[in-house]
Coordinates of C-alpha atoms and ligand atoms in Angstrom, one line a residue:
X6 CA 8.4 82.2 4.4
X7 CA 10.7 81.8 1.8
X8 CA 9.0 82.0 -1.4
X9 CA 9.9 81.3 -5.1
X10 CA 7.4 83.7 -7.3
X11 CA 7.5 82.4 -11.1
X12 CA 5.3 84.9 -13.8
X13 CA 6.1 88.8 -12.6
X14 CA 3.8 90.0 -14.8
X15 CA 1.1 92.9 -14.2
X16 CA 0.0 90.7 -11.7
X17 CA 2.3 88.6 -10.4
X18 CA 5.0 91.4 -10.2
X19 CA 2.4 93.6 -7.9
X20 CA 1.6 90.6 -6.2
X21 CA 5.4 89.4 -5.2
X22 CA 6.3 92.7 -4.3
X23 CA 3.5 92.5 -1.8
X24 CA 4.9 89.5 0.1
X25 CA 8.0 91.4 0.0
X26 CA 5.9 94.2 1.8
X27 CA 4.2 91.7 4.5
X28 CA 7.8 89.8 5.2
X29 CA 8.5 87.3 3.4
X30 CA 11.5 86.4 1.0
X31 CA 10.8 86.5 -2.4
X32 CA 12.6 84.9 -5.3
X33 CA 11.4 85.3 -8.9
X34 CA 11.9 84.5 -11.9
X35 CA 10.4 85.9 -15.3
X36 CA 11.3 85.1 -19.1
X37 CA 10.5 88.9 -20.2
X38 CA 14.2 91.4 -18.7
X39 CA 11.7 94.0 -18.1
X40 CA 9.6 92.4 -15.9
X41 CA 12.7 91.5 -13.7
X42 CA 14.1 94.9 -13.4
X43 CA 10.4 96.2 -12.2
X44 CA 10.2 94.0 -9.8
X45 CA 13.8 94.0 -8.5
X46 CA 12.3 97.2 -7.7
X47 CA 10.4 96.4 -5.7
X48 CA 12.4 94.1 -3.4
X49 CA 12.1 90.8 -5.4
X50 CA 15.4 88.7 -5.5
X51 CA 15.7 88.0 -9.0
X52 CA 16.8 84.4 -9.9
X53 CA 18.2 83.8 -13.6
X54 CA 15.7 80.3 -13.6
X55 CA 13.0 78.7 -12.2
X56 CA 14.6 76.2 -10.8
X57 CA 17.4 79.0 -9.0
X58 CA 14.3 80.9 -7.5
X59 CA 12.8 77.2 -6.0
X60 CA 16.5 76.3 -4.1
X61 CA 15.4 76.2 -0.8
X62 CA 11.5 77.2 -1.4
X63 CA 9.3 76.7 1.6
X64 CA 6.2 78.0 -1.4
X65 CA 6.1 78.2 -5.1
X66 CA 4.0 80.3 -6.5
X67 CA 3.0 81.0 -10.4
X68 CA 1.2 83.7 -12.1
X69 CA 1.6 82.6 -15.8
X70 CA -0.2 83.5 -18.8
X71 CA -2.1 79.9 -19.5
X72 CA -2.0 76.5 -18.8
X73 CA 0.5 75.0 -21.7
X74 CA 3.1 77.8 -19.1
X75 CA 2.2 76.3 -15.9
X76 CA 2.3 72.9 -16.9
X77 CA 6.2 73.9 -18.8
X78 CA 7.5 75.6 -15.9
X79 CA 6.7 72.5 -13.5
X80 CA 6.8 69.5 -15.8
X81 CA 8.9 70.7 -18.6
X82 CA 12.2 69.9 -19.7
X83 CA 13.7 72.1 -17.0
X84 CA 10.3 71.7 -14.2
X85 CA 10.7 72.5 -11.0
X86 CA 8.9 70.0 -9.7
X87 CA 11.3 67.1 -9.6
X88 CA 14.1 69.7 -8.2
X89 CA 11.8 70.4 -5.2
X90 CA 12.3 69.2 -2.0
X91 CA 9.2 67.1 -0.8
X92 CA 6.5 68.9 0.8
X93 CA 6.6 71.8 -1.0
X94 CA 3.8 74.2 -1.3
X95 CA 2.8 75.0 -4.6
X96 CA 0.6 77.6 -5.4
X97 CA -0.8 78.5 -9.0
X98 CA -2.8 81.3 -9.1
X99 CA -2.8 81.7 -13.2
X100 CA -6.5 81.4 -14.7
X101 CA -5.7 77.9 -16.2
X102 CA -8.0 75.2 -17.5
X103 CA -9.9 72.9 -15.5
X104 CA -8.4 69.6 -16.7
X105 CA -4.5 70.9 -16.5
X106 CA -5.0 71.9 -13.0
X107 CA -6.3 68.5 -11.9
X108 CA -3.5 66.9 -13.7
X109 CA -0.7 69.2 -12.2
X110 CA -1.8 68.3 -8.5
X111 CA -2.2 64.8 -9.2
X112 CA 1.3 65.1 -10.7
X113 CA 2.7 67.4 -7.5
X114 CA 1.2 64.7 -5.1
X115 CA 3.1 61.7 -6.7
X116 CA 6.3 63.4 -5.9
X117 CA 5.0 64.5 -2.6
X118 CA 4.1 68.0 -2.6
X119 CA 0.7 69.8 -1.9
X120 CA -0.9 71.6 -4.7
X121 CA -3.7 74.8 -4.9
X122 CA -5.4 76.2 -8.0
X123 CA -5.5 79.5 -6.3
X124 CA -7.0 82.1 -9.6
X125 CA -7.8 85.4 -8.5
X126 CA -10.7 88.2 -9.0
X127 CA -9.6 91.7 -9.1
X128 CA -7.2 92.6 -11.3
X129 CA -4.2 94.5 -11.4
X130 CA -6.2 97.3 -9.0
X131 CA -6.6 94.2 -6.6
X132 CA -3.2 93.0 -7.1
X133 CA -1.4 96.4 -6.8
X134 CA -3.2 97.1 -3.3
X135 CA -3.4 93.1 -1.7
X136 CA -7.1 93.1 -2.2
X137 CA -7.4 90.3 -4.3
X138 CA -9.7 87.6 -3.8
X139 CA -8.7 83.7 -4.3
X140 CA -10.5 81.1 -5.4
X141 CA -9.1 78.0 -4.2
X142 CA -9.3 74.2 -4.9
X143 CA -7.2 71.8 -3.5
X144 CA -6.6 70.4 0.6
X145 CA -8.2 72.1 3.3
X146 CA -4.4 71.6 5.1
X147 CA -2.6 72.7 2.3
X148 CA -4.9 75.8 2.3
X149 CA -4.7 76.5 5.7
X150 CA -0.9 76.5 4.7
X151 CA -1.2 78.8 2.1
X152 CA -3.4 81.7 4.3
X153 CA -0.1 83.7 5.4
X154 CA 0.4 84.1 1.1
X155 CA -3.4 84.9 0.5
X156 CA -3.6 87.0 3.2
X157 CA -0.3 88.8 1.8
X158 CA -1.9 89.6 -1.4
X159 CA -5.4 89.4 -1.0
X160 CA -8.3 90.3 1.4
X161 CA -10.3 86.9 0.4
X162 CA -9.3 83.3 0.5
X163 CA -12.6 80.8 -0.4
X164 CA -11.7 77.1 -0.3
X165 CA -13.9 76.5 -3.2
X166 CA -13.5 71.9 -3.3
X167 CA -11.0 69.6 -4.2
X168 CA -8.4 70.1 -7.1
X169 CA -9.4 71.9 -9.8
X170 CA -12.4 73.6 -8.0
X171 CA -10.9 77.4 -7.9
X172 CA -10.7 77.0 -11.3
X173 CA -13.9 75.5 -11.7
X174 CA -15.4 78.3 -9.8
X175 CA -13.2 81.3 -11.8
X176 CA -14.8 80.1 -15.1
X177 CA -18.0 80.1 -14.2
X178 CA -18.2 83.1 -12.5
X179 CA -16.6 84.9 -15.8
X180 CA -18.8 83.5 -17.8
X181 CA -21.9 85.4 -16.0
X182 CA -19.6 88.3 -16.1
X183 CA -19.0 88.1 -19.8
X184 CA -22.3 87.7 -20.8
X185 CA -24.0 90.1 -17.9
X186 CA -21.5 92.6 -19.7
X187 CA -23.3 91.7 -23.5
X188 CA -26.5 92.5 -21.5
X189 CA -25.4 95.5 -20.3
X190 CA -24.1 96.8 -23.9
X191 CA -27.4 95.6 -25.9
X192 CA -30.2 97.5 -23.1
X193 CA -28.4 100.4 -22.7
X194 CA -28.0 100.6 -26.5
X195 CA -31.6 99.8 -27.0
X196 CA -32.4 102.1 -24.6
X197 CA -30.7 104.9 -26.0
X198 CA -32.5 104.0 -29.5
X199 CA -36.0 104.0 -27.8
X200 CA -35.2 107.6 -26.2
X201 CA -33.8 106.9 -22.5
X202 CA -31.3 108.8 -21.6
X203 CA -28.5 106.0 -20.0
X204 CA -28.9 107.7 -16.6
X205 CA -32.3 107.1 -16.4
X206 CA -32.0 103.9 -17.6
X207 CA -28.9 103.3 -14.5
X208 CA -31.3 104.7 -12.0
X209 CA -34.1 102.8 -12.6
X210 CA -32.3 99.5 -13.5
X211 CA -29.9 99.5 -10.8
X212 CA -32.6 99.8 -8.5
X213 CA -34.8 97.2 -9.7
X214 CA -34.5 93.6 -11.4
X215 CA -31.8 93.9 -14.0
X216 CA -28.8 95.0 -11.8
X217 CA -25.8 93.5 -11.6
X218 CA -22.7 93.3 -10.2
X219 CA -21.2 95.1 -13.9
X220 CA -23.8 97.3 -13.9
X221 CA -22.7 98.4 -10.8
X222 CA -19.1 98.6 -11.0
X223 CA -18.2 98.4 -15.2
X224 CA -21.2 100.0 -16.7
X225 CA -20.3 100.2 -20.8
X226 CA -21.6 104.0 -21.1
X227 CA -19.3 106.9 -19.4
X228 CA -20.5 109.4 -16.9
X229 CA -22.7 107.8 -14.6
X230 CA -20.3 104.9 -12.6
X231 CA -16.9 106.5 -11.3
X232 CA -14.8 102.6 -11.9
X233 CA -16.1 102.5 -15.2
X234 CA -13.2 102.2 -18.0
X235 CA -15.7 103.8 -20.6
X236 CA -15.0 107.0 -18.5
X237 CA -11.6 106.3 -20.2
X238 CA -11.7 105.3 -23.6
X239 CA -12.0 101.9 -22.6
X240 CA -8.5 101.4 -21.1
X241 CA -8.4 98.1 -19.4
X242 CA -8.8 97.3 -16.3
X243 CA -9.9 93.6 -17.7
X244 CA -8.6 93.2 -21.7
X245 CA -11.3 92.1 -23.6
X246 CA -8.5 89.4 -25.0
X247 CA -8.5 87.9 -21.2
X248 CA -12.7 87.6 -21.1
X249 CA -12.2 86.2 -24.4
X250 CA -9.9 83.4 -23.2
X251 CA -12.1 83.2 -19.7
X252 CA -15.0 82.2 -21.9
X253 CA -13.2 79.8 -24.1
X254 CA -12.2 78.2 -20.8
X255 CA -15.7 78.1 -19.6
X256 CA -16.1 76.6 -22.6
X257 CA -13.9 73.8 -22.2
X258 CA -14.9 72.9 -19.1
X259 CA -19.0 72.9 -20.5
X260 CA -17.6 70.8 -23.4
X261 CA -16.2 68.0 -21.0
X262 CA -19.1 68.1 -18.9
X263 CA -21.7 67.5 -21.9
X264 CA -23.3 71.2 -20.2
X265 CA -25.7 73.2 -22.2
X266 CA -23.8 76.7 -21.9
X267 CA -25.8 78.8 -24.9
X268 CA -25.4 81.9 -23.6
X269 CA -21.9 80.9 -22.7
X270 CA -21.5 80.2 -25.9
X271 CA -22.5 83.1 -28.0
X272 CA -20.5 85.6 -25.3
X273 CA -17.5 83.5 -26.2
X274 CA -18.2 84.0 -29.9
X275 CA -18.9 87.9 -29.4
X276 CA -15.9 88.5 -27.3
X277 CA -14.1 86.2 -30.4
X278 CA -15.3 88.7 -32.8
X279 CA -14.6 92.0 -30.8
X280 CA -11.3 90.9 -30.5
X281 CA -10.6 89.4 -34.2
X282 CA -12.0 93.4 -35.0
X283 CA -9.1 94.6 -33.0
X284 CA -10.5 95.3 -29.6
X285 CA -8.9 93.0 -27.6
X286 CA -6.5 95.6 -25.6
X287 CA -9.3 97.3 -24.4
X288 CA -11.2 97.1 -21.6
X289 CA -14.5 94.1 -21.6
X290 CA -16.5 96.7 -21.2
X291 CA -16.0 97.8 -24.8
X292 CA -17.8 95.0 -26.4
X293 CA -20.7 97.8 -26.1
X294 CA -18.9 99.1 -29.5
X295 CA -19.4 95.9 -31.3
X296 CA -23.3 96.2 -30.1
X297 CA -23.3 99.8 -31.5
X298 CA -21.3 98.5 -34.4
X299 CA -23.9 96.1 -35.8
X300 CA -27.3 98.1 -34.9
X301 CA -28.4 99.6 -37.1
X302 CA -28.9 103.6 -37.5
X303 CA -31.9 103.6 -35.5
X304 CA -35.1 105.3 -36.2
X305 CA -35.0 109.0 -35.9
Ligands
LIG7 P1 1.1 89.1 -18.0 O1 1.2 88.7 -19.5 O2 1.3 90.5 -17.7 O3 2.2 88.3 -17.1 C1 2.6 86.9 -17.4 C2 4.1 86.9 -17.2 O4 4.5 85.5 -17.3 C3 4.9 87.6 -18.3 O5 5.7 88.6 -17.6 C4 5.7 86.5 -19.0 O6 7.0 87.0 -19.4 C5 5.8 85.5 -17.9 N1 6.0 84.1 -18.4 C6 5.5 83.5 -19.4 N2 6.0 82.2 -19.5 C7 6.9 82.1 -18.5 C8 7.8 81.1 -18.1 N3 7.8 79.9 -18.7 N4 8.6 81.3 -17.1 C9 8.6 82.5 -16.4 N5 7.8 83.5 -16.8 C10 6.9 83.3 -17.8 O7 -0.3 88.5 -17.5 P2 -1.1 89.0 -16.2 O8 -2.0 90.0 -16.5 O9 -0.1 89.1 -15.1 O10 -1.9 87.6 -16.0 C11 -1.4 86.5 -15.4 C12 -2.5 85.5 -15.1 O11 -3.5 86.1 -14.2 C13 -3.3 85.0 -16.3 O12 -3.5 83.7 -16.2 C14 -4.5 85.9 -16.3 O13 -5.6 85.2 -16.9 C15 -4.8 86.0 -14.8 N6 -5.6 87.2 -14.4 C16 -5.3 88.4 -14.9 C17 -6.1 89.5 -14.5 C18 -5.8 90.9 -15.1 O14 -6.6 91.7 -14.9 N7 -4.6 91.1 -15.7 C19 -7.1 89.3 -13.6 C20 -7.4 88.0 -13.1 C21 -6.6 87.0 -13.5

């Protein structure tokens, strides 16, 4: 397919240069020089504008920072979307808000064109080596469209509803992930501070009725779980800045639906204060530090 690729970003750029890899043609197009050259590279075409990457797009596909991005580079002054031919197949796999996404493919359909909120799960890892996993919402057709692009840069596709729906489903699964990681951080402090050593505490728990996906895979204390970023200084991996605006996107989304999100909630005003504290390069996992931070010294 012919493919314009708009955001080559740590993610997007790994993720064109994979379509590149599985045949396709690949035309991007990124504000930041650097991000070009990288992934010229890497056998991108490099356009000098969105609309120059979309002449003669059979796919469009964006990996921007946030919504207010998406919605500029397709309905904005210079948008692609009214330069498209009809038909086109637009693809936005950005983590984007719930309400933005429904109004872009309500948007892409009055001018003809099939539209997927398409966010991913497995981060620049996932995107480097096509083992993403997409969360989808939008036309079963138009996603059967789109299977040759997952399956270019991603071992899972899940058509998750209508439009909206992969978004839907991205911000509620980080939510449980942001505040199974706060979990995580206060036992295994606590548990340190009542005398168990954290490996004791990992066999026992991860073998009984607190485990978790994180507990498996991110674990906040080093030496025990090989993928954990606190076996490196807490080098991201997933910035704690991203959880941060995950939950504030959950958040949203609970806000318009009148939910009652408490725990939501707080993790959202944790991650908030990690990050105001400076901690918002590091890796989610880190959050354990602001724990630590505000325990006390413990009895001896
Ligand atoms: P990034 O900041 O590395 O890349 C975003 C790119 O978009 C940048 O290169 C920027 O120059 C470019 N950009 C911004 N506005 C633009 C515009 N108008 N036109 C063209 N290019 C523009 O971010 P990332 O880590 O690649 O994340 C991209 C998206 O993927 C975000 O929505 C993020 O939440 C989501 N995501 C990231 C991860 C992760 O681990 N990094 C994991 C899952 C999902």
């Amino acid at each position: 397919m012919r493919i314009a690729f708009i955001g080559l970003g740590n993610m997007g750029g790994p993720m064109a240069a994979n379509l590149v890899s599985a045949g396709h043609e690949v035309h991007g197009f990124d504000l930041a020089e650097p991000a070009m050259e990288r992934a010229a590279g890497l056998g991108v075409q490099p356009a000098h504008s969105p609309a120059a990457a979309c002449r003669g797009a059979e796919a469009v596909i964006t990996m921007l920072p946030a919504g207010q991005h998406v919605d500029d580079v397709y309905t904005g002054q210079d948008g692609v979307l009214a330069a498209l031919p009809r038909a086109t197949l637009l693809v936005d796999a950005s983590t984007i808000d719930v309400a933005t996404a429904r109004e872009l493919a309500a948007r892409a359909g009055v001018d003809g064109h099939q539209m997927l909120d398409a966010p991913v799960s497995g981060g620049v890892t996932g995107a480097e080596n096509a083992t993403l996993t997409f969360m989808v919402g939008g036309d079963q057709d138009a996603f059967e469209a789109a299977r040759p692009l997952f399956d270019g840069m991603g071992s899972k596709a899940v058509l998750a509803g209508g439009p909206g729906a992969g978004q839907a489903a991205k911000a509620c699964n980080n939510m449980l992930l942001g505040i199974s990681m706060i979990g995580l951080a206060e036992a295994f402090t606590l548990g340190e501070r009542l005398g168990i050593k954290p490996e004791t505490l990992f066999a026992i728990s991860s073998a009984a009725s607190g485990c978790s996906w994180a507990m498996l895979h991110h674990l906040p204390v080093p030496g025990i779980v090989e993928t954990s970023s606190a076996n490196r200084d807490f080098e991201p991996g997933f910035a704690a800045a991203m959880m941060l605006k995950d939950l504030t996107l959950a958040q949203e989304a609970a806000a318009e639906t009148g939910t009652a999100t408490p725990l939501g909630s707080l993790a959202q005003g944790l991650y908030g204060e990690f990050v105001e504290g400076g901690g918002g390069g590091l890796d989610y996992a880190a959050v354990i530090r602001l724990i630590q931070a505000r325990s006390g010294p413990g009895r001896a």
